[in-house]
Coordinates of C-alpha atoms in Angstrom, one line a residue:
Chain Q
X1 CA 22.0 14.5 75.4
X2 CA 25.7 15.1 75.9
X3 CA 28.2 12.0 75.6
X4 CA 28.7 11.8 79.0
X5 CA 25.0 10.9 79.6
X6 CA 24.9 8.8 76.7
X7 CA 27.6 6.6 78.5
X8 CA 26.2 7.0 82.0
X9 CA 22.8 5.8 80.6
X10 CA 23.7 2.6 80.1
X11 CA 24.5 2.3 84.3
X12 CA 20.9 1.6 85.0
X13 CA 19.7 4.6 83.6
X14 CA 17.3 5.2 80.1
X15 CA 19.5 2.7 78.2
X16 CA 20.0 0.7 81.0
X17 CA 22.1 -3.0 79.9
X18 CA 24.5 -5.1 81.6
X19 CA 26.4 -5.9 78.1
X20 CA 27.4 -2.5 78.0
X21 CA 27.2 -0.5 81.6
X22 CA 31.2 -0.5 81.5
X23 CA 31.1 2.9 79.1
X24 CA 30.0 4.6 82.3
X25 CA 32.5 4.0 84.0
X26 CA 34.8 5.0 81.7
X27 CA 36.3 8.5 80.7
X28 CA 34.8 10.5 77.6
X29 CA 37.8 9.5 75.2
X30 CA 38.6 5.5 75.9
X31 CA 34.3 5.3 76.1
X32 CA 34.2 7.3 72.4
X33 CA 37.0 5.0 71.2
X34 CA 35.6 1.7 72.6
X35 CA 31.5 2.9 71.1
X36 CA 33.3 3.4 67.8
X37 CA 35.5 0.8 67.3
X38 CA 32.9 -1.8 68.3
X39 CA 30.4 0.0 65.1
X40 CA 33.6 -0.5 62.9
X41 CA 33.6 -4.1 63.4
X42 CA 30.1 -4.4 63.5
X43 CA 29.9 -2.8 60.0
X44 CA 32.2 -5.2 58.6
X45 CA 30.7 -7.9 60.1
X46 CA 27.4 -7.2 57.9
X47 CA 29.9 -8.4 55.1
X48 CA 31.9 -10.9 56.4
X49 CA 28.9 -12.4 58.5
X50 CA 31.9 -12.6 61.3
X51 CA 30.9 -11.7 64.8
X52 CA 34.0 -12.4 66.5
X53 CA 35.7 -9.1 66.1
X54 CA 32.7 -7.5 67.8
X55 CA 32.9 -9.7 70.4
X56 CA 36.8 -9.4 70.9
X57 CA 36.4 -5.9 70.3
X58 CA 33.4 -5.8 73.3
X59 CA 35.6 -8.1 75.2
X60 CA 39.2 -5.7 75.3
X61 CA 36.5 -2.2 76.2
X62 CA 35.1 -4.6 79.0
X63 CA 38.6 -5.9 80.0
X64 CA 39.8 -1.9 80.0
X65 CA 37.2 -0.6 81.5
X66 CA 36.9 -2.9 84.9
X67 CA 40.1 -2.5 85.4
X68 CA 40.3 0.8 88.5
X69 CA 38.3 -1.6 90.8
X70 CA 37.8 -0.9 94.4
X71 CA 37.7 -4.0 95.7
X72 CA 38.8 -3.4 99.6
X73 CA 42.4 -6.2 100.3
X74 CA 42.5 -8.7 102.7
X75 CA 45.7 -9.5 105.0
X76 CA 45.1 -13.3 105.1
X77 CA 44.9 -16.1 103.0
X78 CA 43.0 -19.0 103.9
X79 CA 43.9 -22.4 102.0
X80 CA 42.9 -26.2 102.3
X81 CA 44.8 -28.6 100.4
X82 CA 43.1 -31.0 98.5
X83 CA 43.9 -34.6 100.4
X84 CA 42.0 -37.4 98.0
X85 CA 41.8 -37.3 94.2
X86 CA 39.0 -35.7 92.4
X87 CA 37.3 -39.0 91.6
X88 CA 37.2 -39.3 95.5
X89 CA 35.9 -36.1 96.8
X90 CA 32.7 -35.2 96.9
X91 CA 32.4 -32.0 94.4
X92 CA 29.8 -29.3 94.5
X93 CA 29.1 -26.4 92.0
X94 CA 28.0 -22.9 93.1
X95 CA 27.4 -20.1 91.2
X96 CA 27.0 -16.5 91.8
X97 CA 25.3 -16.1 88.7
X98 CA 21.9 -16.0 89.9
X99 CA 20.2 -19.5 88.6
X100 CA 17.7 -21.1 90.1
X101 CA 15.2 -24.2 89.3
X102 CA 11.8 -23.1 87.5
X103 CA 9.2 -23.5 89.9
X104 CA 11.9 -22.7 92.9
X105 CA 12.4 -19.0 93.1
X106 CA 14.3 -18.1 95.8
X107 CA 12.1 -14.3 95.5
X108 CA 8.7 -16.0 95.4
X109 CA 6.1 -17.1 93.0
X110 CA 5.9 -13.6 91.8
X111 CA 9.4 -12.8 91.7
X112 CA 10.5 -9.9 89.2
X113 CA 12.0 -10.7 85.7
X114 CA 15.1 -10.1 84.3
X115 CA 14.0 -7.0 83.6
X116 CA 12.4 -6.1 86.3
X117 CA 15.5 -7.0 88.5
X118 CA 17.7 -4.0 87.1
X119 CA 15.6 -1.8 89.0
X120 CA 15.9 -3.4 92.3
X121 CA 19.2 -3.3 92.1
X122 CA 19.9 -1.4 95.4
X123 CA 17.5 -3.6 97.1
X124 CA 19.5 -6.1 96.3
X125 CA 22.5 -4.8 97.3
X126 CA 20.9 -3.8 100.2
X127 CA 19.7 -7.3 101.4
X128 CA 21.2 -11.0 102.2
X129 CA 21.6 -13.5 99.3
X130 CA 19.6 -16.8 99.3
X131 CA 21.0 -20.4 98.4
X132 CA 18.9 -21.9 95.8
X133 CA 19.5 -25.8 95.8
X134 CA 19.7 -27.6 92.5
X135 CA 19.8 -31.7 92.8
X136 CA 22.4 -32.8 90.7
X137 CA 20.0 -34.9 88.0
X138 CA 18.6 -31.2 87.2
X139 CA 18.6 -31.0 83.4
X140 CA 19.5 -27.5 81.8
X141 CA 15.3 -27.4 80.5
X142 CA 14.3 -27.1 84.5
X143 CA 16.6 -24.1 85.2
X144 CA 16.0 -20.0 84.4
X145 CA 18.5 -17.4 86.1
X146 CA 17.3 -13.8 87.0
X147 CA 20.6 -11.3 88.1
X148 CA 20.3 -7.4 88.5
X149 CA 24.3 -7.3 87.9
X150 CA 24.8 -8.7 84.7
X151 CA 22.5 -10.1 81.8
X152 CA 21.1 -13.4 82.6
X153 CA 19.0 -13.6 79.4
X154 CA 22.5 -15.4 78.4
X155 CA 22.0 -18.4 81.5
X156 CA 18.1 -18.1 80.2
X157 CA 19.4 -19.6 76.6
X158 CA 22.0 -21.6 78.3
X159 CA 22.5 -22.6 82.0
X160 CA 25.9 -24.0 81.1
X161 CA 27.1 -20.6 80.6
X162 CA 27.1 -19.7 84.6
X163 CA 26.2 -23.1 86.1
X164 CA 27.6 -26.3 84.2
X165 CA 26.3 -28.9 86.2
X166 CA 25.4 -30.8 82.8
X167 CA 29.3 -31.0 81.8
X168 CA 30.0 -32.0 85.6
X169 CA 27.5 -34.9 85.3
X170 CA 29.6 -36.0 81.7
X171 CA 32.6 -36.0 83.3
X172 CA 31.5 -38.3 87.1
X173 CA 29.8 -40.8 83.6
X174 CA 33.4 -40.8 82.7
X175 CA 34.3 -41.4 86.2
X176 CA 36.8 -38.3 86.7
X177 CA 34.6 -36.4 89.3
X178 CA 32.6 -37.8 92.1
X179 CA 29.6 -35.1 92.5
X180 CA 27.6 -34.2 95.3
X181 CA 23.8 -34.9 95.9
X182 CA 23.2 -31.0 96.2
X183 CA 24.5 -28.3 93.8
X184 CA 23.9 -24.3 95.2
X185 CA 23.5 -20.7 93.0
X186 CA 22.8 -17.0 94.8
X187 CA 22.6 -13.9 93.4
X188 CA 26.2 -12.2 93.6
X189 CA 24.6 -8.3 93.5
X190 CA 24.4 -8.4 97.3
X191 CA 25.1 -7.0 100.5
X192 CA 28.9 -7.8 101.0
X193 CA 29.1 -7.2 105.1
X194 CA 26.3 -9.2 105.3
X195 CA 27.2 -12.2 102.9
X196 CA 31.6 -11.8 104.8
X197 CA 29.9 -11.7 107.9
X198 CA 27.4 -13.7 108.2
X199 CA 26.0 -15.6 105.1
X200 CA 29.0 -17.2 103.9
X201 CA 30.3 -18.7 107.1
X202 CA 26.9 -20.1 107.3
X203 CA 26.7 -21.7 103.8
X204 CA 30.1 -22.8 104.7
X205 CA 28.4 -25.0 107.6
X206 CA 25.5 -25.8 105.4
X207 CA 27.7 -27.5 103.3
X208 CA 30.1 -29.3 105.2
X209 CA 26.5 -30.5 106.8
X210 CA 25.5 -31.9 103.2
X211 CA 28.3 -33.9 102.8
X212 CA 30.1 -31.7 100.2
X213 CA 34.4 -32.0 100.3
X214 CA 35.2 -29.4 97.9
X215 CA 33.7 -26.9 95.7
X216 CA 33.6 -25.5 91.6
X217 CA 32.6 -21.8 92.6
X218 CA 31.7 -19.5 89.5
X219 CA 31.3 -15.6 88.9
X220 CA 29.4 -13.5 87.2
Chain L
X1 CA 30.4 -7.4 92.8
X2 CA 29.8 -10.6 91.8
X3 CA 33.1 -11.6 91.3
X4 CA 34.1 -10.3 95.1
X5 CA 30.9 -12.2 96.7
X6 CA 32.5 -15.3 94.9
X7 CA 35.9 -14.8 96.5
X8 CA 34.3 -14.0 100.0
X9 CA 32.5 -17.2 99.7
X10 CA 35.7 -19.1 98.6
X11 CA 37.5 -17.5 101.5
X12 CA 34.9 -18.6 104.0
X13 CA 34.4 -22.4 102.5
X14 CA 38.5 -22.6 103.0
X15 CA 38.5 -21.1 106.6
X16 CA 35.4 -24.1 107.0
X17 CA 37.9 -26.9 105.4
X18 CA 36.4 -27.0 102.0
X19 CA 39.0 -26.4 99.0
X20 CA 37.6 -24.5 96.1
X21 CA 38.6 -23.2 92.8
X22 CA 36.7 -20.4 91.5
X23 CA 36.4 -19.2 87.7
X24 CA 36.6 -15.6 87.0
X25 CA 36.6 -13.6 83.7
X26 CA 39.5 -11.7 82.8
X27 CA 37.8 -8.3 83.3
X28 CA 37.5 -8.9 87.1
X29 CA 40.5 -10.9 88.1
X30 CA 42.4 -8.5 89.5
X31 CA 39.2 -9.3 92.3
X32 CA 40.9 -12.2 92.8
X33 CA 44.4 -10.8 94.3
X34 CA 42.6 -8.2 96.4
X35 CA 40.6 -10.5 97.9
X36 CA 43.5 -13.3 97.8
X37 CA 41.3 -16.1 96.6
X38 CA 42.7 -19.6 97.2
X39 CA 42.8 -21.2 93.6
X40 CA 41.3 -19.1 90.7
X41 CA 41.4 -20.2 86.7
X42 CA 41.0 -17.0 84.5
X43 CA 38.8 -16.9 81.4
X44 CA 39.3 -14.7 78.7
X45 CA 35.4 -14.3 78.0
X46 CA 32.2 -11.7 78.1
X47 CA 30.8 -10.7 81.4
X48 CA 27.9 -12.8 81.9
X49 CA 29.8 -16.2 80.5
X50 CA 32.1 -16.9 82.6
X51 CA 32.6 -20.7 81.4
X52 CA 31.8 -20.1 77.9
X53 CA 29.6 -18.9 74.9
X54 CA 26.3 -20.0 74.3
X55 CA 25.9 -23.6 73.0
X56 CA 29.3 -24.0 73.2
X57 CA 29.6 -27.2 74.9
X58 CA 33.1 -28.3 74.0
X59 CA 34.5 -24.6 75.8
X60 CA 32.3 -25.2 78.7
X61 CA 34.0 -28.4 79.4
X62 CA 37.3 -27.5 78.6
X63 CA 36.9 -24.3 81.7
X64 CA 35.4 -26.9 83.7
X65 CA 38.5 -29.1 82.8
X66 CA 40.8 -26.6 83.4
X67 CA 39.1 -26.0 86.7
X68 CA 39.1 -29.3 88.1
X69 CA 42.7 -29.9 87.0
X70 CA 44.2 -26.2 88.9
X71 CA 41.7 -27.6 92.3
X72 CA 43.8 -31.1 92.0
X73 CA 47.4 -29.2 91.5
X74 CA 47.6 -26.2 93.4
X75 CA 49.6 -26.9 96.4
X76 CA 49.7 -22.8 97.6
X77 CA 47.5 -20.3 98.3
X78 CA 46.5 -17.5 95.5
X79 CA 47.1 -19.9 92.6
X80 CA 46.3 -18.2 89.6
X81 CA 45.8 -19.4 86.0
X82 CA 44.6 -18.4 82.7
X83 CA 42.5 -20.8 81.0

């Protein structure tokens, strides 16, 4: 196996993991550097029981490597001001990240895991998002996330991660936000004419329908 | 990807009347010009924790803090800020 398929293997391929499918986008040298800086601080971690460097180190190679996106620009700018306070408008969270309630998933009662996902992923990508709807007493213990575009293992072990609906409901106790009945999360690996085109505007109308006055929106 | 689905839904709530904020990571931000997202706080974390580690609870709410405030403040369009 040459590098270059090492790196590339990570893209959905033999080593295939969302932590670490940057390197193949990456070019030979930067990838090499990235791989080995990230086993230096890993090795000194085994003494200094530190994992932050790894991470930070993980975190700049990430940072780096994301950084030649394609992401088609837009001429306008669409903007509503905000006209009550926060403790007055009716707030909702939705996240891209893929969460849904256990018991509630948006791919049916058989729907793939985690792991399973990563090999859909051009179905996905391929097909029209679904809203899951999360009431807003959901604790964290009722919630699971499945995403084919990054690794939602992490959302698995905590919700608040992607979806912080829990730290929402501390802050209305405190009385700082005013929450909506009805919180929302989709899967954000998805067709993009279809969600600009159609989906979105429609969620849009969904929730004006459900009351909600402004919204906490999270990627992934 | 998922960062330019969150900014096409942003774009569409705020055509529909509905102000948003949306929280990126760092990696993907530059998303967030491309696609000229209305109000966007920046996080300087791993892909896949966008608000914060896990079990960190006191990071979470200080994104979601963050958040809120930047939704309350901005006054134009494309209002960017680091966490």
């Amino acid at each position: 196996m040459t590098f270059e398929q090492f790196r590339k293997a990570f893209y959905y391929g033999r080593f295939a993991d969302m932590q670490f499918k940057f390197l193949a986008g990456m070019d030979d040298d930067p990838a090499a550097e990235a791989v080995a800086e990230v086993l230096a601080r890993l090795g000194e971690a085994f003494d200094t029981g530190d994992l932050t460097p790894v991470r930070d180190a993980v975190y700049r190679a990430q940072v780096a490597a994301y950084v030649g996106d394609d992401t088609p620009e837009v001429d306008d700018a669409p903007f509503t001001a905000m006209t009550s306070s926060l403790a007055e408008t009716r707030l909702a969270l939705v996240s891209a990240g893929g969460v849904f309630r256990i018991g509630d998933d948006p791919m049916g009662p058989d729907g793939p895991t985690q792991h399973e996902s990563l090999k859909l992923i051009k179905d996905f990508l391929r097909s029209s998002p679904t809203l899951s709807l999360i009431p807003k007493e959901t604790p964290d213990s009722a919630l699971t996330a499945r995403h084919p575009g990054y690794d939602a293992l992490t959302p698995q072990r905590d919700p608040g991660t992607v979806f912080p609906l829990a730290v929402l409901r501390e802050l209305e106790a405190e009385n700082t936000v005013r929450l909506a009945d009805q919180h929302y999360a989709f899967t954000g690996a998805t067709s993009q004419v279809r969600l600009r085109e159609q989906v979105a505007p429609q969620w849009a109308q969904r929730l004006l329908a459900d009351g909600v006055e402004a919204c906490l929106l999270v990627a992934t | 990807m998922c960062h330019e689905s969150v900014g096409l839904v942003a774009r569409a709530l705020e055509r529909a009347g509905i102000p948003t904020i949306s929280v990126f990571i760092q990696a993907f931000a530059h998303i967030a010009g491309r696609l000229r997202v209305p109000r966007v706080l920046v996080t300087p974390h791993l892909m896949g924790r966008t608000v914060g580690p896990v079990g960190d609870r006191a990071r979470q709410r200080e994104v979601v803090e963050g958040a809120l405030r930047l939704l309350e403040e901005a006054s134009v369009p494309q209002t960017i800020r680091d966490v």
